[in-house]
Every structure is written in structure tokens, then in C-alpha cells.
Short mmCIF file of C-alpha atoms and ligand atoms in Angstrom, two decimals:
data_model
loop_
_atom_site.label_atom_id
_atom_site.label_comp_id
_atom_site.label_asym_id
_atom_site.label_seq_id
_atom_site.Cartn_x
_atom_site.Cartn_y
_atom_site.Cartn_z
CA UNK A 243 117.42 138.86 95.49
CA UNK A 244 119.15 141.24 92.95
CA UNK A 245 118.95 140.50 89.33
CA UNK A 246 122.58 141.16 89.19
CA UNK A 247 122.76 137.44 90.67
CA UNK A 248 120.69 135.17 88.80
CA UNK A 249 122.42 133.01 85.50
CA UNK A 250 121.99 133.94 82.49
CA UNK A 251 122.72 131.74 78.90
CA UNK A 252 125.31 133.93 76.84
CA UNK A 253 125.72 131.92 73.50
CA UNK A 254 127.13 128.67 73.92
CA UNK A 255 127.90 129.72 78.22
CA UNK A 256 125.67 129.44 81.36
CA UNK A 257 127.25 133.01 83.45
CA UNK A 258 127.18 132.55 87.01
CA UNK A 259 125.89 136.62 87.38
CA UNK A 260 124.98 139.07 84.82
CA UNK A 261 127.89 141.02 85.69
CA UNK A 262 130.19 141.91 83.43
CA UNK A 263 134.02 143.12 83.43
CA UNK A 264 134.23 145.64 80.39
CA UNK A 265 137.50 145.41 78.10
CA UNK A 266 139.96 148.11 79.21
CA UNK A 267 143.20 148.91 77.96
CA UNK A 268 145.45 148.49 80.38
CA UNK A 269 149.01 148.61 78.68
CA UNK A 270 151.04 145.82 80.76
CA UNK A 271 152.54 144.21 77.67
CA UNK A 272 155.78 144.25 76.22
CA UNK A 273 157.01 145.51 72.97
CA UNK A 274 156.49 142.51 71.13
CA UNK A 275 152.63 142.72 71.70
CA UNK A 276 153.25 139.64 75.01
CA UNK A 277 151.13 140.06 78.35
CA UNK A 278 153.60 140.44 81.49
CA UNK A 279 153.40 137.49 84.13
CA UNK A 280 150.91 140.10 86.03
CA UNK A 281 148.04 139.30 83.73
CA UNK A 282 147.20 136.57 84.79
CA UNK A 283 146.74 137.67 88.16
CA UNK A 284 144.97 140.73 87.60
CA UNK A 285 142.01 138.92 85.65
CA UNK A 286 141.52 136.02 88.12
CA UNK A 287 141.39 137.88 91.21
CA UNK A 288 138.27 139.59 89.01
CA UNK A 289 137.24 136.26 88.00
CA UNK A 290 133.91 136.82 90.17
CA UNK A 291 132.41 138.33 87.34
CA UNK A 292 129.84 136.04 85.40
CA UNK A 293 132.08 137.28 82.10
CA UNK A 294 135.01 138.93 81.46
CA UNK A 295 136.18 140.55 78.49
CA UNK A 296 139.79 141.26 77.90
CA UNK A 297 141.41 144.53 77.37
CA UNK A 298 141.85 145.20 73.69
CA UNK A 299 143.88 142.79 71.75
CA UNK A 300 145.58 143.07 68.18
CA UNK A 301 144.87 140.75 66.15
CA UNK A 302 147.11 141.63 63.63
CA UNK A 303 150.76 143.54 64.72
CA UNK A 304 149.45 146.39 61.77
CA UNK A 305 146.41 146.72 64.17
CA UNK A 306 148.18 148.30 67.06
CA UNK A 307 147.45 151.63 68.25
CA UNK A 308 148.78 151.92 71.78
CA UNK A 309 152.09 151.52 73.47
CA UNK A 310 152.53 148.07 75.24
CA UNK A 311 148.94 146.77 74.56
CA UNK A 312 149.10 143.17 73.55
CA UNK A 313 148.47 140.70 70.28
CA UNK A 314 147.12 137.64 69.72
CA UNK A 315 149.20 136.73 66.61
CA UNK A 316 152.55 134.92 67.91
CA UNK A 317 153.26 131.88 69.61
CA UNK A 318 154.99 134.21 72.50
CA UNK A 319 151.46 135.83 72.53
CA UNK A 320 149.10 132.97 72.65
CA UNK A 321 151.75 131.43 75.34
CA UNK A 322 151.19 133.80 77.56
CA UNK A 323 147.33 134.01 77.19
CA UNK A 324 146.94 130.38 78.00
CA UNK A 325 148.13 131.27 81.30
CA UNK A 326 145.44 134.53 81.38
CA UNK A 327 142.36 131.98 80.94
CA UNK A 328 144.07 129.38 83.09
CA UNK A 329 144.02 131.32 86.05
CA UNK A 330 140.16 132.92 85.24
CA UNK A 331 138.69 129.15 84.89
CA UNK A 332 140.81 128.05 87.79
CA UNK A 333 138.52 130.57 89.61
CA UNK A 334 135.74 129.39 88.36
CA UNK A 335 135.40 132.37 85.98
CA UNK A 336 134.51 133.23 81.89
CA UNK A 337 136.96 135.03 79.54
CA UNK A 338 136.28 136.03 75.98
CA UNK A 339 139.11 138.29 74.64
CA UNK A 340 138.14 141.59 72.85
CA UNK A 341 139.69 141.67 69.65
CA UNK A 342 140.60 145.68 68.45
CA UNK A 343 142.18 146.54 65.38
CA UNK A 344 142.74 150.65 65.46
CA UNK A 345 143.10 151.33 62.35
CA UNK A 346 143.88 154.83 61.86
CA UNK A 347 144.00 155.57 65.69
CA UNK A 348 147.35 154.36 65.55
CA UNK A 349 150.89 156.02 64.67
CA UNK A 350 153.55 154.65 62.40
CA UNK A 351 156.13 154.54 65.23
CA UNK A 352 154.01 151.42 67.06
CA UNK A 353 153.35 149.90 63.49
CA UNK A 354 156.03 147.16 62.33
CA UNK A 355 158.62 148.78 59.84
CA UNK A 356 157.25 152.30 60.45
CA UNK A 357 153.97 151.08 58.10
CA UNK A 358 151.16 153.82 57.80
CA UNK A 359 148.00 152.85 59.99
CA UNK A 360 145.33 151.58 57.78
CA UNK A 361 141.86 152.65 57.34
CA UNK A 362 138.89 152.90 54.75
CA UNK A 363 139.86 155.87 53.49
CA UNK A 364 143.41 158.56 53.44
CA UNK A 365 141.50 160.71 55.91
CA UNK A 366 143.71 161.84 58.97
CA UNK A 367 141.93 161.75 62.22
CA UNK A 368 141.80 165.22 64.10
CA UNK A 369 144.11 164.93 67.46
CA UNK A 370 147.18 163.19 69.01
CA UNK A 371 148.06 159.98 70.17
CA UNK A 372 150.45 158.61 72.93
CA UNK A 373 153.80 156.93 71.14
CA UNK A 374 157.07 155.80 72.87
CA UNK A 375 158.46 159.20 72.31
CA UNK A 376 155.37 161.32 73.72
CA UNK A 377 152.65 162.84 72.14
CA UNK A 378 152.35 162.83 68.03
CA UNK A 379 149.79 163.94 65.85
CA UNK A 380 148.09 161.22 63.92
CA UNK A 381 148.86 160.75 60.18
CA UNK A 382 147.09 160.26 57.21
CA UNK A 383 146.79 156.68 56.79
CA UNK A 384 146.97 154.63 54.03
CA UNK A 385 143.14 153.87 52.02
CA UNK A 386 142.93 149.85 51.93
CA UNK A 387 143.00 147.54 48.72
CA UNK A 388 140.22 145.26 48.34
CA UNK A 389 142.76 142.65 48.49
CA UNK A 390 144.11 143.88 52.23
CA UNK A 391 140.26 144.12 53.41
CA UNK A 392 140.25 140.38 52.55
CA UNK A 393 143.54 139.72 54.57
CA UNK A 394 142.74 142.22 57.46
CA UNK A 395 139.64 139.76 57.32
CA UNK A 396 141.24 136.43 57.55
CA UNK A 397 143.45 137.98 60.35
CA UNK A 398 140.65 138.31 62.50
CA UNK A 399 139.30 135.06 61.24
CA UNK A 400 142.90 133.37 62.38
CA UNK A 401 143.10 135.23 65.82
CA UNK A 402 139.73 133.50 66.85
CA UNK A 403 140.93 130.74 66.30
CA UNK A 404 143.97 131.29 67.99
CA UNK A 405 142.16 133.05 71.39
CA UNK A 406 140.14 129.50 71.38
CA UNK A 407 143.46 127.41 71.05
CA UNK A 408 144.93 129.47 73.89
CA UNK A 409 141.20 128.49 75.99
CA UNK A 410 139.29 131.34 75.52
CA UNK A 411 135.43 130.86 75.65
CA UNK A 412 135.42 133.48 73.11
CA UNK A 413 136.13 136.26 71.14
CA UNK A 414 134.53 140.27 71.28
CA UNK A 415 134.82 142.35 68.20
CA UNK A 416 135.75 145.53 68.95
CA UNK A 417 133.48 148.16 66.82
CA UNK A 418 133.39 150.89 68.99
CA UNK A 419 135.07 153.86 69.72
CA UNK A 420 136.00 154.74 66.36
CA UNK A 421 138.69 151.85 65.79
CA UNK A 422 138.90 150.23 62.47
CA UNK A 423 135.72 148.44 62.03
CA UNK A 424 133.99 151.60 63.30
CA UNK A 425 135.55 153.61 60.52
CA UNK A 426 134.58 151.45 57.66
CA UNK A 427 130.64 151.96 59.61
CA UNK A 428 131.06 155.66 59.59
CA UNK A 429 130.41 157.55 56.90
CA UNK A 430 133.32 160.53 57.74
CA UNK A 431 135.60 158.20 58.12
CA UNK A 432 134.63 156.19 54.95
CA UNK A 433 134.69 157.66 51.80
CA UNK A 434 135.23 154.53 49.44
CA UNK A 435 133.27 154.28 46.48
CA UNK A 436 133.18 150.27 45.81
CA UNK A 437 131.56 147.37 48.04
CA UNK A 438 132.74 148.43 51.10
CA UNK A 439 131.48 152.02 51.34
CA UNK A 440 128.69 154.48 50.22
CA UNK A 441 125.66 152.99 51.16
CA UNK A 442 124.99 151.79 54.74
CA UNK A 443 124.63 148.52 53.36
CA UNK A 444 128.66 149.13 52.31
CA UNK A 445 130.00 150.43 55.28
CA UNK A 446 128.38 147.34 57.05
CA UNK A 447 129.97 145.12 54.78
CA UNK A 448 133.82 144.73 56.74
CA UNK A 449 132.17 144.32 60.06
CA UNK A 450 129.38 141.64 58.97
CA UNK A 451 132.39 139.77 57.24
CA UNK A 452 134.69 140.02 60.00
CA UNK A 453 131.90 138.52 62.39
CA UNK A 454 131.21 135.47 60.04
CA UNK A 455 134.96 134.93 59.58
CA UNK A 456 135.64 134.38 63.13
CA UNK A 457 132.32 132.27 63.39
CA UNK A 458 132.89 130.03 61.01
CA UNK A 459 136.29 129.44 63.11
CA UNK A 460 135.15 129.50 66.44
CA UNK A 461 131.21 128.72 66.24
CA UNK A 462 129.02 132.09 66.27
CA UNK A 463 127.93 131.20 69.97
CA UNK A 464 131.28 132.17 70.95
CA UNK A 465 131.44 135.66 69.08
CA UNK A 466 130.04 138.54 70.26
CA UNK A 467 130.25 142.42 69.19
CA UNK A 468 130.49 145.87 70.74
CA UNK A 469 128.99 149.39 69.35
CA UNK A 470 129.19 152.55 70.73
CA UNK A 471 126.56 154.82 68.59
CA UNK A 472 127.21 158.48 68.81
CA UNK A 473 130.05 158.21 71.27
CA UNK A 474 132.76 160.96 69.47
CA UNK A 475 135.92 159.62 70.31
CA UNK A 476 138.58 159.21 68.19
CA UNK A 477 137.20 161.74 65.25
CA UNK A 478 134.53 159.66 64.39
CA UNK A 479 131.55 161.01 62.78
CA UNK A 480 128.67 159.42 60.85
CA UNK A 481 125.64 161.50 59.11
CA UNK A 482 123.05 159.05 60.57
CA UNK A 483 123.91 156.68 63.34
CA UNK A 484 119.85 155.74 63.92
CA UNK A 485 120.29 154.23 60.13
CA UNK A 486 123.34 153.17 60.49
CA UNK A 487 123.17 151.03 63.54
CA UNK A 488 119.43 149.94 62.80
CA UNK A 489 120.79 148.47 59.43
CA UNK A 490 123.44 146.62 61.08
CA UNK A 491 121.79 145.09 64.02
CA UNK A 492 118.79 143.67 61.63
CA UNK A 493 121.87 142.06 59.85
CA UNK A 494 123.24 141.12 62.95
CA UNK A 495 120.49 138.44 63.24
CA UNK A 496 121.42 136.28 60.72
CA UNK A 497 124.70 135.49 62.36
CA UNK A 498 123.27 134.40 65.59
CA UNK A 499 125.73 135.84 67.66
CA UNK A 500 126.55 134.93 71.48
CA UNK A 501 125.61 138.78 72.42
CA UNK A 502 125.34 142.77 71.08
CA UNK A 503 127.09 144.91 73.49
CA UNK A 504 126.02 148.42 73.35
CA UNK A 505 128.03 151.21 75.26
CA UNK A 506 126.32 154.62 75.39
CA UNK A 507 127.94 157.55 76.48
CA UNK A 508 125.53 160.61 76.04
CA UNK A 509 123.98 159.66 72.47
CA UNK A 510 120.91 161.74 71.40
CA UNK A 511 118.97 158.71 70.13
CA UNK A 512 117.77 155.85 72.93
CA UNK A 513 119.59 153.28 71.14
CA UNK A 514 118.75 150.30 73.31
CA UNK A 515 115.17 151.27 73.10
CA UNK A 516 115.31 151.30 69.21
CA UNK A 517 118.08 148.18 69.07
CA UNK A 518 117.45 145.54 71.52
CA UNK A 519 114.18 144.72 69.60
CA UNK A 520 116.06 144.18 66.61
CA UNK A 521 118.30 141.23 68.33
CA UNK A 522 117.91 137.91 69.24
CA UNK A 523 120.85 137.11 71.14
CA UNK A 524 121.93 138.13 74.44
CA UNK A 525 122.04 142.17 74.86
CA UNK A 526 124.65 143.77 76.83
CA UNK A 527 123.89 147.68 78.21
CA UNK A 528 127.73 149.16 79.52
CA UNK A 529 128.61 152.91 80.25
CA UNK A 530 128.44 154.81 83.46
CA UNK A 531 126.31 151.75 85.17
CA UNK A 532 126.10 151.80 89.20
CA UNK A 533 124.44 148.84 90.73
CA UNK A 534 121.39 150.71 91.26
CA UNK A 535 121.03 151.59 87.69
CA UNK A 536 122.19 148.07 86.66
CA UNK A 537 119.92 146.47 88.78
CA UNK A 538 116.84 148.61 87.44
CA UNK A 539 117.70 147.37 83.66
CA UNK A 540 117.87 144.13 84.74
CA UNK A 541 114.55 143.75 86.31
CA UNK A 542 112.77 145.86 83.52
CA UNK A 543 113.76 143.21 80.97
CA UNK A 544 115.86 146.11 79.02
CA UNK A 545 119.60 143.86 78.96
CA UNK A 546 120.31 140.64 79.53
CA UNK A 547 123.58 141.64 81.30
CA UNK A 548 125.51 144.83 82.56
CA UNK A 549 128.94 145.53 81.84
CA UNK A 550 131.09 147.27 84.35
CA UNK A 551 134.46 149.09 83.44
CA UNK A 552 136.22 151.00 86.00
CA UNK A 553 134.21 149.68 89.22
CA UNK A 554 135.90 146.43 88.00
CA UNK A 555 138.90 147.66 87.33
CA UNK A 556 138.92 148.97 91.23
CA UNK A 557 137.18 146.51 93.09
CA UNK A 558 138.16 142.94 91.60
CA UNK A 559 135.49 141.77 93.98
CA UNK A 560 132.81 143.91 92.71
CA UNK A 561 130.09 141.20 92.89
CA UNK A 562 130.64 140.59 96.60
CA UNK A 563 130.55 144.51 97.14
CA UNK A 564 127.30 144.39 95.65
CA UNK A 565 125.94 141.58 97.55
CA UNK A 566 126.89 143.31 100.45
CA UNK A 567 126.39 146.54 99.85
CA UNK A 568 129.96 147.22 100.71
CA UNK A 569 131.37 150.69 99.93
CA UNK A 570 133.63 150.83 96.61
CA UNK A 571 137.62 151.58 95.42
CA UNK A 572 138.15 154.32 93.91
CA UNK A 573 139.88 154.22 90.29
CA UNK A 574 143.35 156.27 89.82
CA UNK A 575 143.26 156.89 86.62
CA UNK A 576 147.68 158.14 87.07
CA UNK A 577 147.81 154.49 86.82
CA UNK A 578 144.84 153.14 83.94
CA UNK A 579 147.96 152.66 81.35
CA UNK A 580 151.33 152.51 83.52
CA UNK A 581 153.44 149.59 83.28
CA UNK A 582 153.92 147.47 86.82
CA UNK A 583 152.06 146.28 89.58
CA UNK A 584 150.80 149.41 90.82
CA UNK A 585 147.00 150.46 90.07
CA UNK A 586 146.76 147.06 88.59
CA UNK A 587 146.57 143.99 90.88
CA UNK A 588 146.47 146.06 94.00
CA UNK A 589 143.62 147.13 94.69
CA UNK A 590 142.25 145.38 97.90
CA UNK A 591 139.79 142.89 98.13
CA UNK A 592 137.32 143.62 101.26
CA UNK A 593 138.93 142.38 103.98
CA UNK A 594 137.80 138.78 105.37
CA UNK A 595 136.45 140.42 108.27
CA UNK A 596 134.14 142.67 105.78
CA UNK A 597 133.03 139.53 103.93
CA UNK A 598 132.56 137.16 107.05
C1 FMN B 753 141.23 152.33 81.48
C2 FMN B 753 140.17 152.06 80.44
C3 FMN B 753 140.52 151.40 79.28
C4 FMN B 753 139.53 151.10 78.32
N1 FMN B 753 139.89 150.35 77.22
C5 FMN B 753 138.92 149.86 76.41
C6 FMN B 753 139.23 148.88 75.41
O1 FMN B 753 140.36 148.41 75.25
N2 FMN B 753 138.19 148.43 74.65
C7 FMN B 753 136.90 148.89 74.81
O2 FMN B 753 135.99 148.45 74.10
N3 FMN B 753 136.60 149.81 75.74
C8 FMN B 753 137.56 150.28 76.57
N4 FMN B 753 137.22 151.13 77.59
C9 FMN B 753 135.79 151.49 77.79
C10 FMN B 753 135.11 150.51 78.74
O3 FMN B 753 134.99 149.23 78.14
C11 FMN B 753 133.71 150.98 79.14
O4 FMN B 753 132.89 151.04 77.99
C12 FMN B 753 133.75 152.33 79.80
O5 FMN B 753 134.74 152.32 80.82
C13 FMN B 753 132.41 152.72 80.41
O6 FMN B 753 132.08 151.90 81.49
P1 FMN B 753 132.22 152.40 82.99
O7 FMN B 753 131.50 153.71 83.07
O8 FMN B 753 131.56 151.31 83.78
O9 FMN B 753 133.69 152.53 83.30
C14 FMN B 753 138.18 151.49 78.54
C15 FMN B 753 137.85 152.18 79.71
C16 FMN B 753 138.80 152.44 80.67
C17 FMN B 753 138.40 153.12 81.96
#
């Protein structure tokens, strides 16, 4: 049988399969941050997979950074998330909910009030960002206070709790792709000179808080956490990722985490060779996965579980392609971040003739 199939123990969670749906943006929200009533269905009809995690979610309404992406901060918001898990364990599925602040990916025209994004330090990203109004260039955002790192902090710490009230099993920090967290790790994007940058053990500092915040509210067999080393998206840089990422993993353990998701995307360092070692929880490999390479890092022991992004996104019965060996839809990416129906929950299942 395929190691794609078999359990596997994911923190406090038995998974059905080791496959897993990878957050993706998908921009069906409204204004105020509140998942449209096609949410629901579009994550239980992909409810097959042994764990999903959500698209992107603000924790905080200053942590926005893309046009009609949603928050976890308002009643309206945790309203309609109780429906989203609903529907997934109604299926018989898993659902933690990927928590991204963007920090200085973000532009004051999606911020409340006009506000500056936030960040480590006043650096302006390189590039240009989608807004209501088309394409702006990003702005220099505004260097956090000490003070604001503690409340950005409790935010976090508060949405946990709040994804768990609305039935998540639990929550993904978002440390990747050079959002916020990734910018305080980075040492271009972090210039501070107090206890949250300089040294590696500084620019560690935000996201190893941030992770015991929201397990002290949830229970640290419910958090888990997603890197992307090397992957130069967003403007970020860092002068030594190998130290950097080696630093924080070994700190990692400590925390006893419910899994370390790594996405790679052309890095120059084999960072699952040099990280999973370091770990003791559950290890996660995403980015550019087919089930034949999948299936290979299952069986040589290198993850614990594969993430999937836009197979799933696709296919919403990707498992039962795989069983069967069935041939794949293709993304569209005209429709990855449009609002409505379309390239969302329409992609067909394989007919019951197919699966019979
Ligand atoms: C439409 C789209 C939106 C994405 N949004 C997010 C996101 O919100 N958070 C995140 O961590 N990664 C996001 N990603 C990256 C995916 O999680 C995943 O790492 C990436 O797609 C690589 O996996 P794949 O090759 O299987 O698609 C997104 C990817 C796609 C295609």
C-alpha cells in the first residue's frame, strides 16, 4: 500500500492519511475580514485530506496584507468559521487554521484608518502589491515599539484561542514567505538593535514568543509552524539562513510543538536533511510534491507527512486520485484570488463511475 495512506499522530490528532492540504490564499472574504457562505463548502468537499490547513488568516485587522482575505478577530469572523470546521468534521476531516500576519507586505489602503504596515524595522520592501485600487508600491512601514511587539503577541495569543472556540483542532503560524514573523527572523529585514534583533538568538525571539503565547492558550499539541528557508519572496533576505533556521528549530524543541512544516522552493542548503534531526515533533516536507515524490519521502523516513497546495486546490478529491491513480485537474491560476464560485468549489470530483 502507499505510505500516503497509513495514520499518522500529529500532536494531540490521529490523521486518517499523511496528506496534507497546504494554506492558500484564496481571497473569498469580504471587506470586513468575514469568509463568504462558499467556504465552507470549498474545504469540506477537500475534507479527504488527513489535515487541512486554512488559507492565511489575520489575526489582527493591522495584519492584513491582501484584498478580501479573512480575520479571525470579530465575532462576524469567528461566526462564520464555526461553520468552515463544521462542515470539514462533518466529513470526517481535520482543520487547523494558518494564522499570517504580513507585516510590511501589506499597504495602508487594506490597513484600518489608513495605518502604516508594521514591521521590525522602517525598511520598505522592494515591489508592488495588489490593493482595491490596483497595483501600489509598498511603503515604508512603521519600526515596532517594544510595547506593540508585546500586543502583536497577545493578538496571536487571543486568535488561538478564538480559532479553538470557533472548533478548530488547531492553529499554524505562518513564518514563511517573508510575512511578519519572517521579517523579525531575517536579518535584511531586521535591523533593531534591542532584544528582538541582532543576534540570531534576537531575531528568534518574536517567533519563539508568539508560539508559546498561543500554546499556553490552546495546548502546544495543537500549534504547529511553517518556514520557508531561502525562498525570496516578498524582499526577504537573511545573511545566513543555515544559522538562522538551525538556531530556531533547536529552540523549537522545547515547545513541543504538534509539527515543523518546511516548504522549499529551490534553497541552496538541504534543509530537511540538516533540520528534521533537530525536531521532535511531527515534520511536514511541502513544495512542488507529486505523489511519486511524496510517496518516496514517506517511505524513506524523511517527513512524517506531505503537504499539497495546488493539486488540492484542483482536485478536492486528491486522495482518491491517488489511490487510483486517476489523472489530475488542472489549476487556473485567472481564478487563485477572484471572488465567486468559479475556480473555487468547482472543480469536479471524479465522476462515480471513475471511483466505482
Ligand atoms: C493560490 C495560492 C495561495 C497560497 N497562499 C498561501 C498562504 O496563504 N499561506 C502559505 O503559507 N502559503 C501559501 N501558498 C503556498 C502553498 O502553501 C504551498 O507552499 C505552495 O503552493 C507549494 O506547494 P505546491 O507546489 O504543492 O502547490 C499559496 C499557494 C497558492 C498556489
Amino acid at each position: 500500500m502507499s505510505p500516503l495512506f497509513s495514520q499518522v499522530r500529529v500532536g494531540r490528532h490521529t490523521l486518517s492519511n499523511r496528506m496534507v492540504m497546504a494554506p492558500m490564499t484564496r481571497s473569498r472574504a469580504d471587506d470586513a475580514g468575514v469568509p463568504s457562505t462558499l467556504v465552507p463548502t470549498y474545504y469540506a468537499q477537500r475534507a479527504g485530506a488527513g489535515l487541512i490547513i486554512t488559507e492565511g488568516v489575520f489575526p489582527v485587522a493591522l495584519g492584513k496584507g491582501y484584498v478580501r482575505t479573512p480575520g479571525i478577530e470579530t465575532a462576524e469572523q469567528v461566526a462564520a468559521w464555526k461553520q468552515v470546521s463544521a462542515a470539514v468534521h462533518a466529513r470526517g476531516g481535520r482543520i487547523f487554521m494558518q494564522l499570517m500576519h504580513c507585516g510590511r507586505i501589506s499597504h495602508p489602503s487594506l490597513l484600518p484608518e489608513g495605518a502604516l504596515p508594521q514591521a521590525p524595522s522602517a525598511i520598505k520592501p522592494a515591489g508592488q502589491t495588489w490593493t482595491a485600487t490596483g497595483l501600489e508600491e509598498f511603503v515604508t512601514p512603521h519600526a515596532l515599539s517594544v510595547a506593540e511587539i508585546a500586543s502583536i503577541i497577545d493578538g496571536y495569543r487571543r486568535a488561538a484561542r478564538r480559532a479553538a472556540d470557533a472548533g478548530f483542532d488547531g492553529v499554524e503560524l505562518h513564518a514563511a514567505s517573508g510575512y511578519l514573523p519572517e521579517q523579525f527572523l531575517s536579518s535584511g529585514s531586521n535591523r533593531r538593535d534591542d532584544e528582538y534583533g541582532g543576534s540570531v538568538a534576537n531575531r528568534a525571539r518574536f517567533v519563539l514568543e508568539v508560539l508559546a503565547a498561543m500554546a499556553s492558550e490552546i495546548g502546544s499539541d495543537r500549534v504547529g509552524i511553517k518556514i520557508s528557508p531561502e525562498m525570496n519572496f516578498n524582499d526577504i533576505v537573511d545573511a545566513n539562513p543555515p544559522e538562522t533556521y538551525t538556531y530556531l528549530v533547536e529552540q523549537l524543541r522545547g515547545l513541543d510543538l504538534a509539527y515543523l512544516h518546511v516548504a522549499l522552493f529551490g534553497a541552496s542548503t538541504d534543509y530537511h536533511a540538516l533540520l528534521r534531526p533537530l525536531f521532535d515533533g511531527s515534520y511536514l516536507i511541502g513544495g512542488g510534491l507529486d505523489q511519486h515524490s511524496a510517496e518516496s519521502l514517506l517511505a524513506d523516513g524523511r517527513a512524517d507527512a506531505v503537504v499539497f497546495g495546488s493539486a488540492f486546490l484542483a482536485n478536492p478529491d486528491l486522495p482518491e486520485r491517488f489511490r487510483q491513480g486517476a489523472a489530475l485537474n488542472v489549476p487556473d491560476k485567472e481564478t487563485f484570488y477572484t471572488p465567486g464560485a468559479e475556480g473555487y468549489i468547482d472543480y469536479p470530483a471524479m465522476s462515480p463511475t471513475a471511483s466505482a
